[in-house]
Short mmCIF file of C-alpha atoms and ligand atoms in Angstrom, two decimals:
data_model
loop_
_atom_site.label_atom_id
_atom_site.label_comp_id
_atom_site.label_asym_id
_atom_site.label_seq_id
_atom_site.Cartn_x
_atom_site.Cartn_y
_atom_site.Cartn_z
CA MET A 1 118.97 20.14 88.18
CA GLU A 2 119.91 17.27 90.53
CA ASN A 3 117.30 15.89 92.88
CA TRP A 4 114.69 18.36 92.00
CA PHE A 5 111.91 15.71 91.52
CA LEU A 6 110.91 12.82 93.68
CA SER A 7 109.18 9.88 92.05
CA LYS A 8 107.19 7.22 93.76
CA LYS A 9 105.30 4.15 92.66
CA ILE A 10 101.53 4.18 93.33
CA ASP A 11 100.97 0.81 91.53
CA LYS A 12 102.80 -1.02 88.82
CA LYS A 13 101.37 1.35 86.08
CA THR A 14 100.97 4.56 88.02
CA PHE A 15 103.67 6.87 89.38
CA VAL A 16 103.73 10.33 91.14
CA ILE A 17 106.50 12.68 90.32
CA SER A 18 106.63 15.49 92.86
CA GLU A 19 108.61 18.78 93.45
CA PRO A 20 108.93 18.56 97.30
CA GLY A 21 111.59 21.33 97.61
CA HIS A 22 109.26 23.96 96.32
CA TRP A 23 106.51 25.62 98.53
CA GLU A 24 103.81 24.51 96.09
CA GLU A 25 104.73 20.77 96.43
CA THR A 26 103.47 20.10 92.93
CA ASN A 27 102.48 16.40 92.24
CA CYS A 28 102.52 15.23 88.56
CA TYR A 29 101.27 11.84 87.64
CA LEU A 30 102.52 9.22 85.09
CA LEU A 31 100.03 6.71 83.93
CA ILE A 32 101.24 3.97 81.79
CA GLY A 33 99.12 2.11 79.27
CA ALA A 34 100.01 -0.66 76.72
CA LYS A 35 100.66 1.81 73.93
CA ASN A 36 101.26 5.22 75.58
CA ALA A 37 101.89 7.06 78.90
CA LEU A 38 99.94 9.95 80.02
CA LEU A 39 101.68 12.66 82.07
CA ILE A 40 99.16 14.59 84.08
CA ASP A 41 100.72 18.08 84.82
CA THR A 42 104.45 18.81 84.20
CA GLY A 43 105.45 21.02 87.16
CA LEU A 44 107.18 24.38 87.28
CA GLY A 45 109.72 23.64 84.43
CA VAL A 46 112.68 24.68 86.38
CA SER A 47 114.16 21.26 85.99
CA ASP A 48 113.45 18.78 83.09
CA ILE A 49 110.72 16.43 83.91
CA SER A 50 111.04 14.50 80.71
CA LYS A 51 114.33 12.99 82.08
CA GLU A 52 112.51 11.80 85.22
CA VAL A 53 109.78 10.28 83.06
CA LEU A 54 112.31 8.48 81.05
CA LYS A 55 113.70 6.72 84.15
CA ILE A 56 110.14 5.18 84.48
CA THR A 57 109.06 4.51 80.93
CA GLU A 58 110.10 4.72 77.38
CA LYS A 59 106.44 4.66 76.00
CA PRO A 60 105.54 7.76 73.81
CA VAL A 61 104.21 10.38 76.23
CA ILE A 62 101.01 12.45 76.01
CA ALA A 63 101.39 15.33 78.42
CA VAL A 64 98.06 17.06 79.56
CA PRO A 65 97.87 19.71 82.25
CA THR A 66 94.89 19.87 84.49
CA HIS A 67 94.88 23.58 83.62
CA VAL A 68 97.14 26.26 82.19
CA HIS A 69 98.85 27.62 85.20
CA TRP A 70 102.65 27.97 85.32
CA ASP A 71 103.21 25.27 87.93
CA HIS A 72 101.29 22.59 85.75
CA ILE A 73 102.53 23.47 82.21
CA GLY A 74 106.23 24.47 82.97
CA GLY A 75 107.57 21.06 81.78
CA LEU A 76 105.55 21.03 78.46
CA TRP A 77 108.26 22.06 76.30
CA ASN A 78 109.80 18.62 76.13
CA PHE A 79 106.46 17.01 75.11
CA PRO A 80 105.35 17.80 71.55
CA GLU A 81 102.20 15.64 72.08
CA PHE A 82 100.40 17.82 74.53
CA TYR A 83 96.67 18.56 74.94
CA VAL A 84 94.75 21.28 76.76
CA HIS A 85 91.11 21.91 77.47
CA GLU A 86 89.38 24.01 74.73
CA PHE A 87 88.71 26.91 77.19
CA GLU A 88 92.43 27.49 77.89
CA LYS A 89 93.70 27.00 74.35
CA ASP A 90 94.25 30.73 73.97
CA TRP A 91 96.16 31.01 77.35
CA ILE A 92 98.64 28.49 76.12
CA GLU A 93 98.95 29.60 72.48
CA ARG A 94 98.78 33.26 72.75
CA LYS A 95 98.30 35.09 76.06
CA PHE A 96 98.51 33.96 79.55
CA PRO A 97 96.28 36.21 81.74
CA LEU A 98 98.87 36.89 84.44
CA SER A 99 102.09 38.63 83.94
CA ASN A 100 105.59 37.00 83.94
CA GLU A 101 106.47 39.39 86.68
CA PHE A 102 103.64 38.07 88.83
CA VAL A 103 104.52 34.53 88.24
CA ARG A 104 108.20 35.11 88.87
CA LYS A 105 107.29 36.48 92.40
CA GLN A 106 105.12 33.42 93.00
CA LEU A 107 107.95 31.16 92.03
CA VAL A 108 110.37 32.29 94.58
CA LYS A 109 108.08 33.39 97.42
CA ASP A 110 108.16 31.47 100.78
CA ASN A 111 111.23 29.61 99.69
CA ASN A 112 114.97 30.22 99.84
CA LEU A 113 115.30 28.87 96.27
CA THR A 114 117.01 31.80 94.56
CA GLU A 115 120.19 29.76 94.20
CA ARG A 116 118.17 26.92 92.38
CA ILE A 117 115.66 28.88 90.47
CA ASN A 118 116.69 31.62 88.09
CA ALA A 119 113.43 33.56 88.35
CA GLU A 120 114.74 36.43 86.20
CA ASP A 121 114.85 34.14 83.11
CA TYR A 122 111.70 32.31 83.95
CA ALA A 123 109.05 32.64 81.28
CA ILE A 124 105.54 31.02 81.12
CA PHE A 125 105.47 28.28 78.59
CA GLN A 126 103.63 28.96 75.28
CA GLY A 127 103.03 26.50 72.61
CA LYS A 128 100.37 24.87 70.29
CA PRO A 129 98.54 21.86 71.62
CA LYS A 130 98.15 18.79 69.33
CA LYS A 131 94.58 18.49 70.47
CA VAL A 132 91.96 20.30 72.42
CA LEU A 133 89.94 18.46 74.95
CA SER A 134 86.22 18.73 76.05
CA ASP A 135 84.22 17.25 78.85
CA GLY A 136 83.76 13.50 78.52
CA ASP A 137 86.67 12.90 76.13
CA VAL A 138 88.42 9.71 76.76
CA ILE A 139 92.16 9.30 76.45
CA ASP A 140 92.98 5.67 75.42
CA LEU A 141 96.55 4.65 76.36
CA GLY A 142 96.04 1.08 75.21
CA ASN A 143 94.27 -1.15 77.74
CA ARG A 144 93.85 1.95 79.90
CA LYS A 145 91.19 4.51 79.42
CA ILE A 146 91.18 7.92 81.17
CA ARG A 147 88.14 10.23 81.05
CA VAL A 148 88.46 13.96 80.94
CA ILE A 149 86.06 15.84 83.37
CA HIS A 150 85.62 19.58 82.88
CA THR A 151 85.76 21.15 86.35
CA PRO A 152 85.87 24.92 86.02
CA GLY A 153 86.20 27.24 88.97
CA HIS A 154 89.87 27.48 89.75
CA SER A 155 90.33 28.18 86.05
CA PRO A 156 87.82 28.12 83.19
CA GLY A 157 89.34 25.09 81.40
CA HIS A 158 90.33 23.18 84.50
CA ILE A 159 89.89 19.37 84.10
CA CYS A 160 90.10 16.41 86.28
CA PHE A 161 90.86 12.79 84.97
CA PHE A 162 89.01 9.77 86.12
CA GLU A 163 89.89 6.17 85.58
CA GLU A 164 86.82 3.94 86.05
CA GLU A 165 88.77 0.69 86.33
CA THR A 166 90.84 1.78 89.39
CA GLY A 167 88.55 4.51 90.73
CA TYR A 168 91.45 6.89 90.54
CA LEU A 169 90.58 10.60 90.41
CA PHE A 170 93.25 13.16 89.69
CA THR A 171 91.94 16.43 90.89
CA GLY A 172 94.46 19.14 89.87
CA ASP A 173 93.98 22.35 91.83
CA LEU A 174 90.23 21.63 92.49
CA ILE A 175 90.82 19.59 95.52
CA TYR A 176 93.95 19.26 97.68
CA ASN A 177 94.83 19.56 101.22
CA GLY A 178 95.97 23.19 101.78
CA THR A 179 94.74 26.57 100.50
CA LEU A 180 92.54 26.42 97.49
CA PHE A 181 92.35 29.49 95.25
CA ALA A 182 89.23 31.04 93.70
CA ASN A 183 90.34 34.62 94.11
CA TYR A 184 91.89 35.45 90.71
CA GLU A 185 89.77 37.20 88.19
CA SER A 186 89.78 34.13 85.96
CA THR A 187 88.32 31.99 88.82
CA ASP A 188 84.58 31.45 89.42
CA PRO A 189 83.57 30.51 92.97
CA GLU A 190 80.09 29.41 92.07
CA LYS A 191 81.36 27.01 89.28
CA TYR A 192 83.97 25.83 91.73
CA LEU A 193 81.24 24.46 93.93
CA GLU A 194 79.35 22.90 90.97
CA SER A 195 82.60 21.12 89.85
CA VAL A 196 83.17 19.83 93.35
CA LYS A 197 79.54 18.45 93.26
CA LYS A 198 80.23 17.00 89.84
CA ILE A 199 83.18 14.82 90.93
CA GLU A 200 81.53 14.01 94.26
CA LYS A 201 79.15 11.78 92.19
CA LEU A 202 81.95 9.60 90.78
CA PRO A 203 82.77 6.19 92.19
CA VAL A 204 86.13 7.45 93.59
CA LYS A 205 88.46 5.01 95.26
CA ARG A 206 91.51 7.18 95.59
CA VAL A 207 92.07 10.98 95.10
CA PHE A 208 95.39 12.23 93.68
CA PRO A 209 95.75 16.05 94.15
CA ALA A 210 98.18 18.29 92.15
CA HIS A 211 99.61 19.78 95.42
CA HIS A 212 100.78 18.75 98.92
CA SER A 213 99.91 15.42 100.60
CA LEU A 214 98.71 12.46 98.83
CA GLU A 215 96.95 11.21 102.02
CA ILE A 216 93.54 12.37 101.00
CA SER A 217 90.29 10.25 101.22
CA PRO A 218 87.41 10.49 98.83
CA GLU A 219 85.32 11.79 101.70
CA PHE A 220 87.46 14.91 101.59
CA ILE A 221 85.58 15.92 98.31
CA SER A 222 82.36 16.14 100.42
CA ASP A 223 84.02 18.01 103.09
CA VAL A 224 85.05 20.74 100.54
CA LYS A 225 81.55 20.49 99.03
CA ASN A 226 79.91 21.11 102.56
CA GLY A 227 82.26 23.99 103.20
CA LEU A 228 81.62 25.71 100.00
CA SER A 229 77.86 25.17 100.28
CA LYS A 230 77.86 26.71 103.75
CA LEU A 231 79.70 29.82 102.34
CA LYS A 232 77.14 29.94 99.60
CA ASN A 233 74.30 29.85 101.94
CA GLU A 234 75.80 32.69 103.89
CA GLY A 235 76.24 34.73 100.68
CA LYS A 236 79.93 34.59 100.93
CA LEU A 237 80.87 32.33 97.91
CA CYS A 238 81.94 35.33 95.81
CA HIS A 239 85.18 37.15 94.85
CA GLY A 240 86.55 39.44 97.55
CA SER A 241 84.86 37.80 100.52
CA GLY A 242 88.25 36.73 102.03
CA LYS A 243 90.02 33.65 103.28
CA PHE A 244 88.03 31.02 105.11
CA ASP A 245 89.64 28.10 107.18
CA PHE A 246 88.16 24.60 107.52
CA GLU A 247 89.49 21.59 109.19
CA ASN A 248 92.11 20.53 106.68
CA TRP A 249 91.79 23.25 104.10
CA SER A 250 91.21 26.84 103.37
CA ILE A 251 89.98 28.78 100.36
CA PHE A 252 90.69 32.26 99.03
CA LEU A 253 87.84 34.04 97.58
ZN1 LIG B 301 96.18 26.51 89.48
ZN1 LIG B 302 98.65 24.56 90.95
#
């Protein structure tokens, strides 16, 4: 599909590949090392992201979704070298916990994209990862090391990626400017807060979210922590308590 992705350079070894025409505004990131490239998230899979990657680098690609949700794993089918967190291995190999029908509705909601997206034929990607990841694992791209940080809450095997040398933190669906989700059965609001506290301790210089605007400051992590802590103190940090709006973000619980 023409013009589905929009790629931008962050620095000479780091790129963002976004899906700006879709309501989710997913951002995938391509990190280039001396030996390999790492693709963090792969988008919805309605257009072939591997072609977009090839315009930027010809290095062998390791693809790793921040978590096994359709908008992050859709493009994995073109990357045989892909890894997932151990807690979502089952989701990708055998059974995703939500139905294809639910996902198809999500895919076309809030958008007039029925001409571009054939939702009826859309199926959630399933496949066998080359490796499973755990908290603290390091992906070495050759002169570039990226640390895996297990951050459950939005999903049980959600991971963020941290690069010590640049202070870059790739936050997936844990932190972004928009509505955060901790309302599905497979989410855990308490763990969500613990994960935000965990990444707040890192020496972060730039935050790169999986959705919406890239204009996020590291202080935003503390804003989310403060908001969730307030909800916890009020006894509202649990499933079914509703949607809460803060200054630049909301959360569904
Ligand atoms: Zn998600
Ligand atoms: Zn997402």
